[in-house]
Amino acid sequence: MIPFLDLKATYTELKDELDAAYERTLSSGWYILGEEVEAFEADWARYCGAKYCIGVGNGLDALHLIVRAMDISAGEEVIVPSNTYIATWLAISYAGATAIPVEPDPRTYNLDPDRIEAAITSRTRAIMPVHLYGQPADMDAINDIAQRHQLKVIEDAAQAHGARYKGRSVGSLGDAAGWSFYPGKNLGAIGDGGAITTNDAGLAEKVRMLRNYGSRVKYYNEVKGYNSRLDPLQAAFLGVKLRHLEEWNARRQIIVQQYFAGLSRLPNLVVPYVPEWAKPVWHLFVVRHPQRDALQQHLQAAEIGTLIHYPVPPHLSQAYQETSWPEGSFPLAEQLAQSVLSLPMGPHLSPGACEVVIDEVARFATTPQPTVA
Ligand SMILES: *Cc1c(COP(=O)(O)O)cnc(C)c1O
């Protein structure tokens, strides 16, 4: 059996360091915020090349608190990708604002800068690009548009820990970035976790207040805040894992080279496209095939785990049925939802297992498929 992602192996490899972090945190007697959180915040800010980092409960909260801290609210709009995880949209909806979808570049699957301006109205406040699957969005083009229209730029960096855009780290390329440390992400906790990075001192201060009941001084509440604080135990684990992030991302890169060598010239199979300015971190390795479901079943029968990111675009999900976007509104996002398949990927996928995946995908792609009526 080749799992889609082997999470247990991440613990096994780092067991001694993680166990030490656990012992240290539990024996400290301090279990909310404090030194462990502050140490990780400083490390993560430095890694991202950002001035400030604020640890929060999860990635969705990170994005939501950014939107709240920017005072984006009811009647206002934020531009989002039509093809993303629903959290991107929910962060905006929670604040009472409206997510306005824009279709992706069909090659990179990231927000297409050429389509953004048509979606801007007098109510638009921000653009929220997602570095989807670990590949940076075209930030210079997006920032130019934002500057022309006086909009904020919020990076959804939940899938892109360590990705570089024209040599610069994501997470410091817009006004603020939201991070998730969900266990399956490139930098994952052993539970939920998230963070905001920004170079804006005022925004950092607001988010810091919002994550902790809207107070700067205990029991003095300036705004109706939230309880969304990065757990010190998770911060301690993340500090350990951060020391291995570059190496683990490099392992993903080696797997990707193997995938590209084996999968690049197969009939009907579309492999990822990487612009020359992008250094992705391969959170996911996503291929496309017109008979995606049959390919997934074929791999399942060969005991190879795969996932679909994502089977339903947010505008068609039941959660957003109140919106006025029927089927056909965002055809690129809809086509992607029908055709994408994420192959096994992670720092513990062996070259041998990778070869098995390649062989099975190739076997499927080169066998004539019965046409679907
Ligand atoms: C994982 C993810 C999130 C949300 O992160 P959580 O920690 O699960 O709340 C947001 N956006 C994208 C693109 C993600 O992949």
Short mmCIF file of C-alpha atoms and ligand atoms in Angstrom, two decimals:
data_model
loop_
_atom_site.label_atom_id
_atom_site.label_comp_id
_atom_site.label_asym_id
_atom_site.label_seq_id
_atom_site.Cartn_x
_atom_site.Cartn_y
_atom_site.Cartn_z
CA MET A 1 0.00 0.00 0.00
CA ILE A 2 1.34 3.44 -0.98
CA PRO A 3 -0.45 6.07 1.12
CA PHE A 4 -1.23 9.50 -0.28
CA LEU A 5 0.79 10.96 2.61
CA ASP A 6 2.63 9.15 5.40
CA LEU A 7 2.14 11.42 8.43
CA LYS A 8 3.33 8.92 11.00
CA ALA A 9 6.75 8.83 9.31
CA THR A 10 7.17 12.54 10.08
CA TYR A 11 6.91 11.73 13.79
CA THR A 12 9.13 8.65 13.59
CA GLU A 13 11.94 10.58 11.90
CA LEU A 14 11.89 13.41 14.46
CA LYS A 15 10.79 11.42 17.51
CA ASP A 16 13.66 12.41 19.81
CA GLU A 17 13.40 16.13 19.05
CA LEU A 18 9.58 16.17 19.22
CA ASP A 19 9.51 14.20 22.47
CA ALA A 20 12.01 16.66 23.97
CA ALA A 21 9.83 19.59 22.90
CA TYR A 22 6.81 17.89 24.48
CA GLU A 23 8.62 17.32 27.77
CA ARG A 24 9.96 20.86 27.84
CA THR A 25 6.53 22.41 27.23
CA LEU A 26 4.61 20.21 29.64
CA SER A 27 7.11 20.68 32.43
CA SER A 28 7.17 24.46 31.95
CA GLY A 29 3.78 24.84 33.63
CA TRP A 30 2.78 27.51 31.05
CA TYR A 31 0.11 26.42 28.57
CA ILE A 32 -1.32 29.47 26.78
CA LEU A 33 0.85 31.83 24.64
CA GLY A 34 4.18 32.56 26.37
CA GLU A 35 7.75 31.70 25.45
CA GLU A 36 7.20 28.73 23.15
CA VAL A 37 4.74 30.70 21.00
CA GLU A 38 6.93 33.80 20.96
CA ALA A 39 10.00 31.79 19.98
CA PHE A 40 8.22 30.14 17.07
CA GLU A 41 6.68 33.44 15.97
CA ALA A 42 10.15 34.98 15.81
CA ASP A 43 11.54 31.97 13.89
CA TRP A 44 8.67 31.92 11.40
CA ALA A 45 8.81 35.69 10.78
CA ARG A 46 12.55 35.42 10.10
CA TYR A 47 12.07 32.44 7.80
CA CYS A 48 9.44 34.30 5.77
CA GLY A 49 11.39 37.55 5.68
CA ALA A 50 8.51 39.30 7.45
CA LYS A 51 8.78 41.71 10.36
CA TYR A 52 5.93 40.25 12.41
CA CYS A 53 4.34 36.87 13.01
CA ILE A 54 1.28 36.19 15.15
CA GLY A 55 0.41 32.57 15.98
CA VAL A 56 -3.27 31.66 15.86
CA GLY A 57 -5.49 28.58 16.15
CA ASN A 58 -5.59 27.52 12.48
CA GLY A 59 -5.27 28.72 8.90
CA LEU A 60 -8.90 29.75 8.49
CA ASP A 61 -8.67 31.95 11.58
CA ALA A 62 -5.42 33.45 10.28
CA LEU A 63 -7.15 34.61 7.09
CA HIS A 64 -10.30 35.70 8.91
CA LEU A 65 -8.41 37.76 11.49
CA ILE A 66 -6.49 39.52 8.69
CA VAL A 67 -9.79 40.45 7.01
CA ARG A 68 -11.19 41.65 10.36
CA ALA A 69 -8.04 43.62 11.16
CA MET A 70 -8.34 45.38 7.79
CA ASP A 71 -11.92 46.37 8.76
CA ILE A 72 -13.31 44.67 5.69
CA SER A 73 -16.99 44.07 6.39
CA ALA A 74 -20.57 43.79 5.09
CA GLY A 75 -21.14 45.34 1.69
CA GLU A 76 -17.46 45.06 0.76
CA GLU A 77 -15.78 42.61 -1.59
CA VAL A 78 -12.59 40.59 -1.72
CA ILE A 79 -11.34 38.95 -4.92
CA VAL A 80 -10.52 35.25 -4.53
CA PRO A 81 -9.64 32.37 -6.85
CA SER A 82 -12.63 30.42 -8.20
CA ASN A 83 -10.57 27.24 -7.62
CA THR A 84 -9.39 27.05 -4.05
CA TYR A 85 -10.08 25.35 -0.78
CA ILE A 86 -13.29 26.76 0.68
CA ALA A 87 -11.41 28.26 3.67
CA THR A 88 -10.24 31.13 1.45
CA TRP A 89 -13.85 32.13 0.87
CA LEU A 90 -15.08 31.41 4.40
CA ALA A 91 -12.54 33.83 5.90
CA ILE A 92 -14.27 36.62 3.95
CA SER A 93 -17.81 35.40 4.60
CA TYR A 94 -17.14 35.28 8.37
CA ALA A 95 -16.37 39.00 8.30
CA GLY A 96 -19.71 39.61 6.55
CA ALA A 97 -17.97 40.58 3.30
CA THR A 98 -18.42 38.96 -0.11
CA ALA A 99 -15.93 36.69 -1.89
CA ILE A 100 -15.77 37.54 -5.60
CA PRO A 101 -14.33 34.66 -7.63
CA VAL A 102 -11.86 35.14 -10.47
CA GLU A 103 -10.80 32.29 -12.74
CA PRO A 104 -7.25 30.86 -12.71
CA ASP A 105 -4.53 30.83 -15.32
CA PRO A 106 -5.29 27.46 -16.93
CA ARG A 107 -1.63 26.43 -16.84
CA THR A 108 -0.57 27.40 -13.30
CA TYR A 109 -4.05 27.05 -11.69
CA ASN A 110 -3.29 30.27 -9.80
CA LEU A 111 -5.29 33.52 -9.91
CA ASP A 112 -5.01 34.98 -13.43
CA PRO A 113 -3.89 38.63 -13.12
CA ASP A 114 -5.40 39.40 -16.55
CA ARG A 115 -8.87 38.61 -15.25
CA ILE A 116 -8.74 40.54 -11.97
CA GLU A 117 -9.52 44.08 -13.10
CA ALA A 118 -12.84 43.08 -14.68
CA ALA A 119 -13.98 41.90 -11.24
CA ILE A 120 -13.06 45.10 -9.36
CA THR A 121 -15.96 47.34 -8.29
CA SER A 122 -16.30 50.37 -6.02
CA ARG A 123 -16.85 47.91 -3.16
CA THR A 124 -13.63 45.91 -3.66
CA ARG A 125 -11.22 46.19 -0.73
CA ALA A 126 -8.68 43.42 -1.25
CA ILE A 127 -7.32 40.63 -3.42
CA MET A 128 -6.64 37.26 -1.79
CA PRO A 129 -4.40 35.14 -4.06
CA VAL A 130 -3.71 31.54 -3.02
CA HIS A 131 -0.32 29.93 -3.66
CA LEU A 132 -2.17 26.82 -4.75
CA TYR A 133 -0.57 23.39 -4.44
CA GLY A 134 2.63 25.10 -3.22
CA GLN A 135 3.23 27.23 -6.32
CA PRO A 136 3.49 31.01 -5.84
CA ALA A 137 0.87 33.20 -7.52
CA ASP A 138 2.07 35.97 -9.86
CA MET A 139 2.52 38.50 -7.04
CA ASP A 140 4.13 41.39 -8.96
CA ALA A 141 1.22 41.53 -11.39
CA ILE A 142 -1.30 41.21 -8.54
CA ASN A 143 0.43 43.89 -6.44
CA ASP A 144 0.48 46.27 -9.45
CA ILE A 145 -3.28 45.94 -9.88
CA ALA A 146 -3.82 46.36 -6.14
CA GLN A 147 -1.73 49.51 -6.09
CA ARG A 148 -3.58 51.02 -9.04
CA HIS A 149 -6.94 50.44 -7.33
CA GLN A 150 -5.78 51.01 -3.74
CA LEU A 151 -6.58 47.49 -2.63
CA LYS A 152 -4.98 45.33 0.04
CA VAL A 153 -3.30 42.05 -0.88
CA ILE A 154 -3.75 39.06 1.43
CA GLU A 155 -1.72 35.95 0.61
CA ASP A 156 -3.36 32.63 1.40
CA ALA A 157 -0.05 30.86 1.94
CA ALA A 158 -1.52 27.77 3.61
CA GLN A 159 -0.05 25.44 0.98
CA ALA A 160 3.25 27.14 0.30
CA HIS A 161 5.66 27.03 3.28
CA GLY A 162 9.03 27.96 1.83
CA ALA A 163 7.92 28.72 -1.74
CA ARG A 164 9.81 31.52 -3.51
CA TYR A 165 8.60 34.06 -6.04
CA LYS A 166 11.39 35.65 -8.09
CA GLY A 167 13.73 34.66 -5.26
CA ARG A 168 11.57 36.16 -2.49
CA SER A 169 9.77 34.10 0.15
CA VAL A 170 6.00 34.00 0.01
CA GLY A 171 4.39 35.35 3.15
CA SER A 172 6.03 38.76 2.84
CA LEU A 173 4.88 39.69 -0.66
CA GLY A 174 1.52 41.33 0.12
CA ASP A 175 0.06 43.32 3.04
CA ALA A 176 -0.36 40.17 5.12
CA ALA A 177 -0.29 36.40 4.74
CA GLY A 178 -2.30 33.65 6.40
CA TRP A 179 -0.63 30.32 7.18
CA SER A 180 -2.00 26.95 8.17
CA PHE A 181 -0.01 24.37 10.11
CA TYR A 182 -2.62 21.64 9.62
CA PRO A 183 -0.70 18.33 9.96
CA GLY A 184 -0.69 17.57 6.22
CA LYS A 185 0.81 20.92 5.18
CA ASN A 186 4.52 21.23 4.32
CA LEU A 187 5.08 22.67 7.79
CA GLY A 188 2.52 20.82 9.86
CA ALA A 189 1.79 20.71 13.58
CA ILE A 190 0.53 17.65 15.44
CA GLY A 191 -2.92 19.15 15.55
CA ASP A 192 -4.29 22.51 14.40
CA GLY A 193 -2.22 25.67 14.14
CA GLY A 194 -1.93 28.83 12.07
CA ALA A 195 -0.16 32.17 11.80
CA ILE A 196 -0.20 35.58 10.21
CA THR A 197 2.92 37.23 8.82
CA THR A 198 3.07 40.90 7.89
CA ASN A 199 5.41 43.89 7.70
CA ASP A 200 2.65 46.23 8.89
CA ALA A 201 3.11 47.03 12.60
CA GLY A 202 -0.44 48.36 13.00
CA LEU A 203 -2.01 45.31 11.41
CA ALA A 204 0.15 42.99 13.53
CA GLU A 205 -0.97 44.79 16.68
CA LYS A 206 -4.65 44.48 15.68
CA VAL A 207 -4.38 40.77 14.89
CA ARG A 208 -2.53 40.18 18.17
CA MET A 209 -5.45 41.80 19.96
CA LEU A 210 -8.15 40.00 17.95
CA ARG A 211 -6.70 36.52 18.58
CA ASN A 212 -6.83 37.09 22.34
CA TYR A 213 -10.36 38.34 23.15
CA GLY A 214 -9.69 41.79 21.75
CA SER A 215 -7.46 42.71 24.63
CA ARG A 216 -3.91 44.00 24.91
CA VAL A 217 -4.05 44.09 28.70
CA LYS A 218 -5.74 41.16 30.40
CA TYR A 219 -9.44 41.84 31.18
CA TYR A 220 -9.46 45.16 29.27
CA ASN A 221 -11.25 44.42 26.01
CA GLU A 222 -10.97 47.04 23.28
CA VAL A 223 -12.86 45.13 20.57
CA LYS A 224 -15.06 42.00 20.38
CA GLY A 225 -12.20 39.64 19.68
CA TYR A 226 -11.82 35.89 19.39
CA ASN A 227 -10.08 33.10 21.18
CA SER A 228 -7.65 31.81 18.54
CA ARG A 229 -4.17 31.38 19.95
CA LEU A 230 -1.44 29.10 18.67
CA ASP A 231 -1.02 26.37 21.29
CA PRO A 232 2.44 26.43 22.98
CA LEU A 233 2.79 22.67 22.53
CA GLN A 234 2.12 23.02 18.80
CA ALA A 235 4.51 25.99 18.67
CA ALA A 236 7.22 23.82 20.24
CA PHE A 237 6.58 21.02 17.69
CA LEU A 238 6.59 23.55 14.85
CA GLY A 239 9.93 24.94 16.02
CA VAL A 240 11.40 21.45 15.67
CA LYS A 241 9.84 20.83 12.28
CA LEU A 242 10.86 24.24 10.93
CA ARG A 243 14.49 23.18 11.30
CA HIS A 244 13.77 20.40 8.78
CA LEU A 245 11.48 22.28 6.39
CA GLU A 246 14.09 23.14 3.75
CA GLU A 247 15.40 19.58 3.68
CA TRP A 248 11.92 18.10 3.50
CA ASN A 249 10.93 20.48 0.71
CA ALA A 250 14.11 19.45 -1.13
CA ARG A 251 13.03 15.80 -0.85
CA ARG A 252 9.70 16.72 -2.41
CA GLN A 253 11.59 18.38 -5.26
CA ILE A 254 13.50 15.16 -5.94
CA ILE A 255 10.24 13.18 -6.08
CA VAL A 256 8.84 15.75 -8.46
CA GLN A 257 11.82 15.34 -10.80
CA GLN A 258 11.11 11.62 -10.83
CA TYR A 259 7.40 12.27 -11.52
CA PHE A 260 8.23 14.69 -14.35
CA ALA A 261 10.68 12.23 -15.92
CA GLY A 262 8.12 9.43 -15.84
CA LEU A 263 4.87 11.25 -16.55
CA SER A 264 5.65 14.15 -18.87
CA ARG A 265 4.92 12.53 -22.21
CA LEU A 266 1.90 10.32 -21.53
CA PRO A 267 -1.22 10.67 -23.71
CA ASN A 268 -4.00 12.81 -22.18
CA LEU A 269 -2.09 13.33 -18.93
CA VAL A 270 -1.39 16.96 -17.99
CA VAL A 271 1.49 17.47 -15.55
CA PRO A 272 2.07 20.67 -13.54
CA TYR A 273 3.46 23.76 -15.27
CA VAL A 274 6.05 25.88 -13.48
CA PRO A 275 6.76 29.45 -14.70
CA GLU A 276 10.45 30.29 -14.73
CA TRP A 277 10.04 32.78 -11.83
CA ALA A 278 8.40 30.25 -9.52
CA LYS A 279 10.04 27.98 -6.99
CA PRO A 280 7.18 25.81 -5.77
CA VAL A 281 7.35 23.60 -2.69
CA TRP A 282 5.08 20.86 -4.05
CA HIS A 283 2.56 20.65 -1.27
CA LEU A 284 0.66 18.61 -3.84
CA PHE A 285 1.60 17.05 -7.17
CA VAL A 286 -1.56 17.49 -9.21
CA VAL A 287 -2.09 15.91 -12.63
CA ARG A 288 -5.12 16.15 -14.90
CA HIS A 289 -6.78 13.47 -16.97
CA PRO A 290 -10.08 13.48 -18.88
CA GLN A 291 -10.98 10.14 -17.24
CA ARG A 292 -9.89 11.25 -13.80
CA ASP A 293 -12.33 9.07 -11.84
CA ALA A 294 -11.32 5.94 -13.74
CA LEU A 295 -7.64 6.80 -13.18
CA GLN A 296 -8.26 7.21 -9.47
CA GLN A 297 -10.07 3.85 -9.35
CA HIS A 298 -7.23 2.20 -11.25
CA LEU A 299 -4.71 3.52 -8.72
CA GLN A 300 -6.96 2.56 -5.83
CA ALA A 301 -7.06 -1.02 -7.15
CA ALA A 302 -3.25 -0.95 -7.24
CA GLU A 303 -3.30 0.19 -3.57
CA ILE A 304 -2.09 3.70 -4.36
CA GLY A 305 -3.75 6.49 -2.38
CA THR A 306 -4.77 9.68 -4.18
CA LEU A 307 -6.96 12.68 -3.35
CA ILE A 308 -8.89 15.31 -5.32
CA HIS A 309 -8.13 18.95 -4.51
CA TYR A 310 -10.95 19.85 -4.83
CA PRO A 311 -13.98 17.94 -6.12
CA VAL A 312 -16.43 20.86 -5.72
CA PRO A 313 -15.48 24.49 -6.46
CA PRO A 314 -16.69 26.78 -3.64
CA HIS A 315 -19.35 28.50 -5.80
CA LEU A 316 -21.07 25.14 -6.36
CA SER A 317 -20.77 23.90 -2.80
CA GLN A 318 -23.94 23.72 -0.74
CA ALA A 319 -22.43 26.16 1.73
CA TYR A 320 -22.60 28.88 -0.94
CA GLN A 321 -25.93 27.98 -2.49
CA GLU A 322 -27.25 31.45 -1.61
CA THR A 323 -24.89 33.04 -4.16
CA SER A 324 -25.96 33.81 -7.68
CA TRP A 325 -23.37 31.61 -9.38
CA PRO A 326 -25.03 28.62 -11.04
CA GLU A 327 -23.16 25.82 -12.75
CA GLY A 328 -21.23 27.18 -15.72
CA SER A 329 -20.38 30.50 -14.01
CA PHE A 330 -16.72 29.59 -13.59
CA PRO A 331 -15.99 26.98 -16.23
CA LEU A 332 -12.24 26.73 -15.58
CA ALA A 333 -12.74 26.01 -11.89
CA GLU A 334 -15.46 23.52 -12.81
CA GLN A 335 -13.24 21.77 -15.38
CA LEU A 336 -10.42 21.54 -12.85
CA ALA A 337 -12.74 20.02 -10.25
CA GLN A 338 -13.63 17.34 -12.82
CA SER A 339 -10.09 16.53 -13.94
CA VAL A 340 -7.51 17.07 -11.17
CA LEU A 341 -5.92 14.24 -9.22
CA SER A 342 -3.26 14.57 -6.52
CA LEU A 343 -0.69 11.78 -6.61
CA PRO A 344 1.15 10.55 -3.49
CA MET A 345 3.53 13.26 -2.30
CA GLY A 346 5.52 13.92 0.83
CA PRO A 347 9.03 13.90 2.29
CA HIS A 348 8.78 10.20 3.10
CA LEU A 349 7.71 8.86 -0.30
CA SER A 350 10.49 6.53 -1.44
CA PRO A 351 11.89 6.49 -5.00
CA GLY A 352 10.67 2.89 -5.29
CA ALA A 353 7.11 3.81 -4.32
CA CYS A 354 7.24 6.80 -6.67
CA GLU A 355 8.25 4.45 -9.50
CA VAL A 356 5.26 2.20 -8.76
CA VAL A 357 2.94 5.20 -8.97
CA ILE A 358 4.52 6.26 -12.28
CA ASP A 359 4.17 2.73 -13.71
CA GLU A 360 0.51 2.49 -12.76
CA VAL A 361 -0.36 5.96 -14.08
CA ALA A 362 1.48 5.11 -17.32
CA ARG A 363 -0.31 1.77 -17.60
CA PHE A 364 -3.66 3.54 -17.33
CA ALA A 365 -2.76 6.42 -19.65
CA THR A 366 -1.48 4.15 -22.41
CA THR A 367 -4.38 1.67 -22.26
CA PRO A 368 -7.30 2.74 -24.45
CA GLN A 369 -10.22 3.69 -22.18
CA PRO A 370 -13.80 2.90 -23.09
CA THR A 371 -15.37 6.23 -24.05
CA VAL A 372 -17.97 7.49 -21.61
CA ALA A 373 -21.42 7.77 -23.16
C1 LIG B 1 -5.41 24.30 4.63
C2 LIG B 1 -5.88 25.54 3.96
C3 LIG B 1 -6.52 26.57 4.66
C4 LIG B 1 -7.04 26.46 6.06
O1 LIG B 1 -6.20 25.99 7.00
P1 LIG B 1 -6.72 25.27 8.33
O2 LIG B 1 -5.55 25.28 9.21
O3 LIG B 1 -7.20 23.91 7.98
O4 LIG B 1 -7.84 26.12 8.89
C5 LIG B 1 -6.79 27.75 3.98
N1 LIG B 1 -6.49 27.90 2.68
C6 LIG B 1 -5.92 26.91 1.96
C7 LIG B 1 -5.60 27.14 0.53
C8 LIG B 1 -5.61 25.69 2.57
O5 LIG B 1 -5.06 24.71 1.85
#
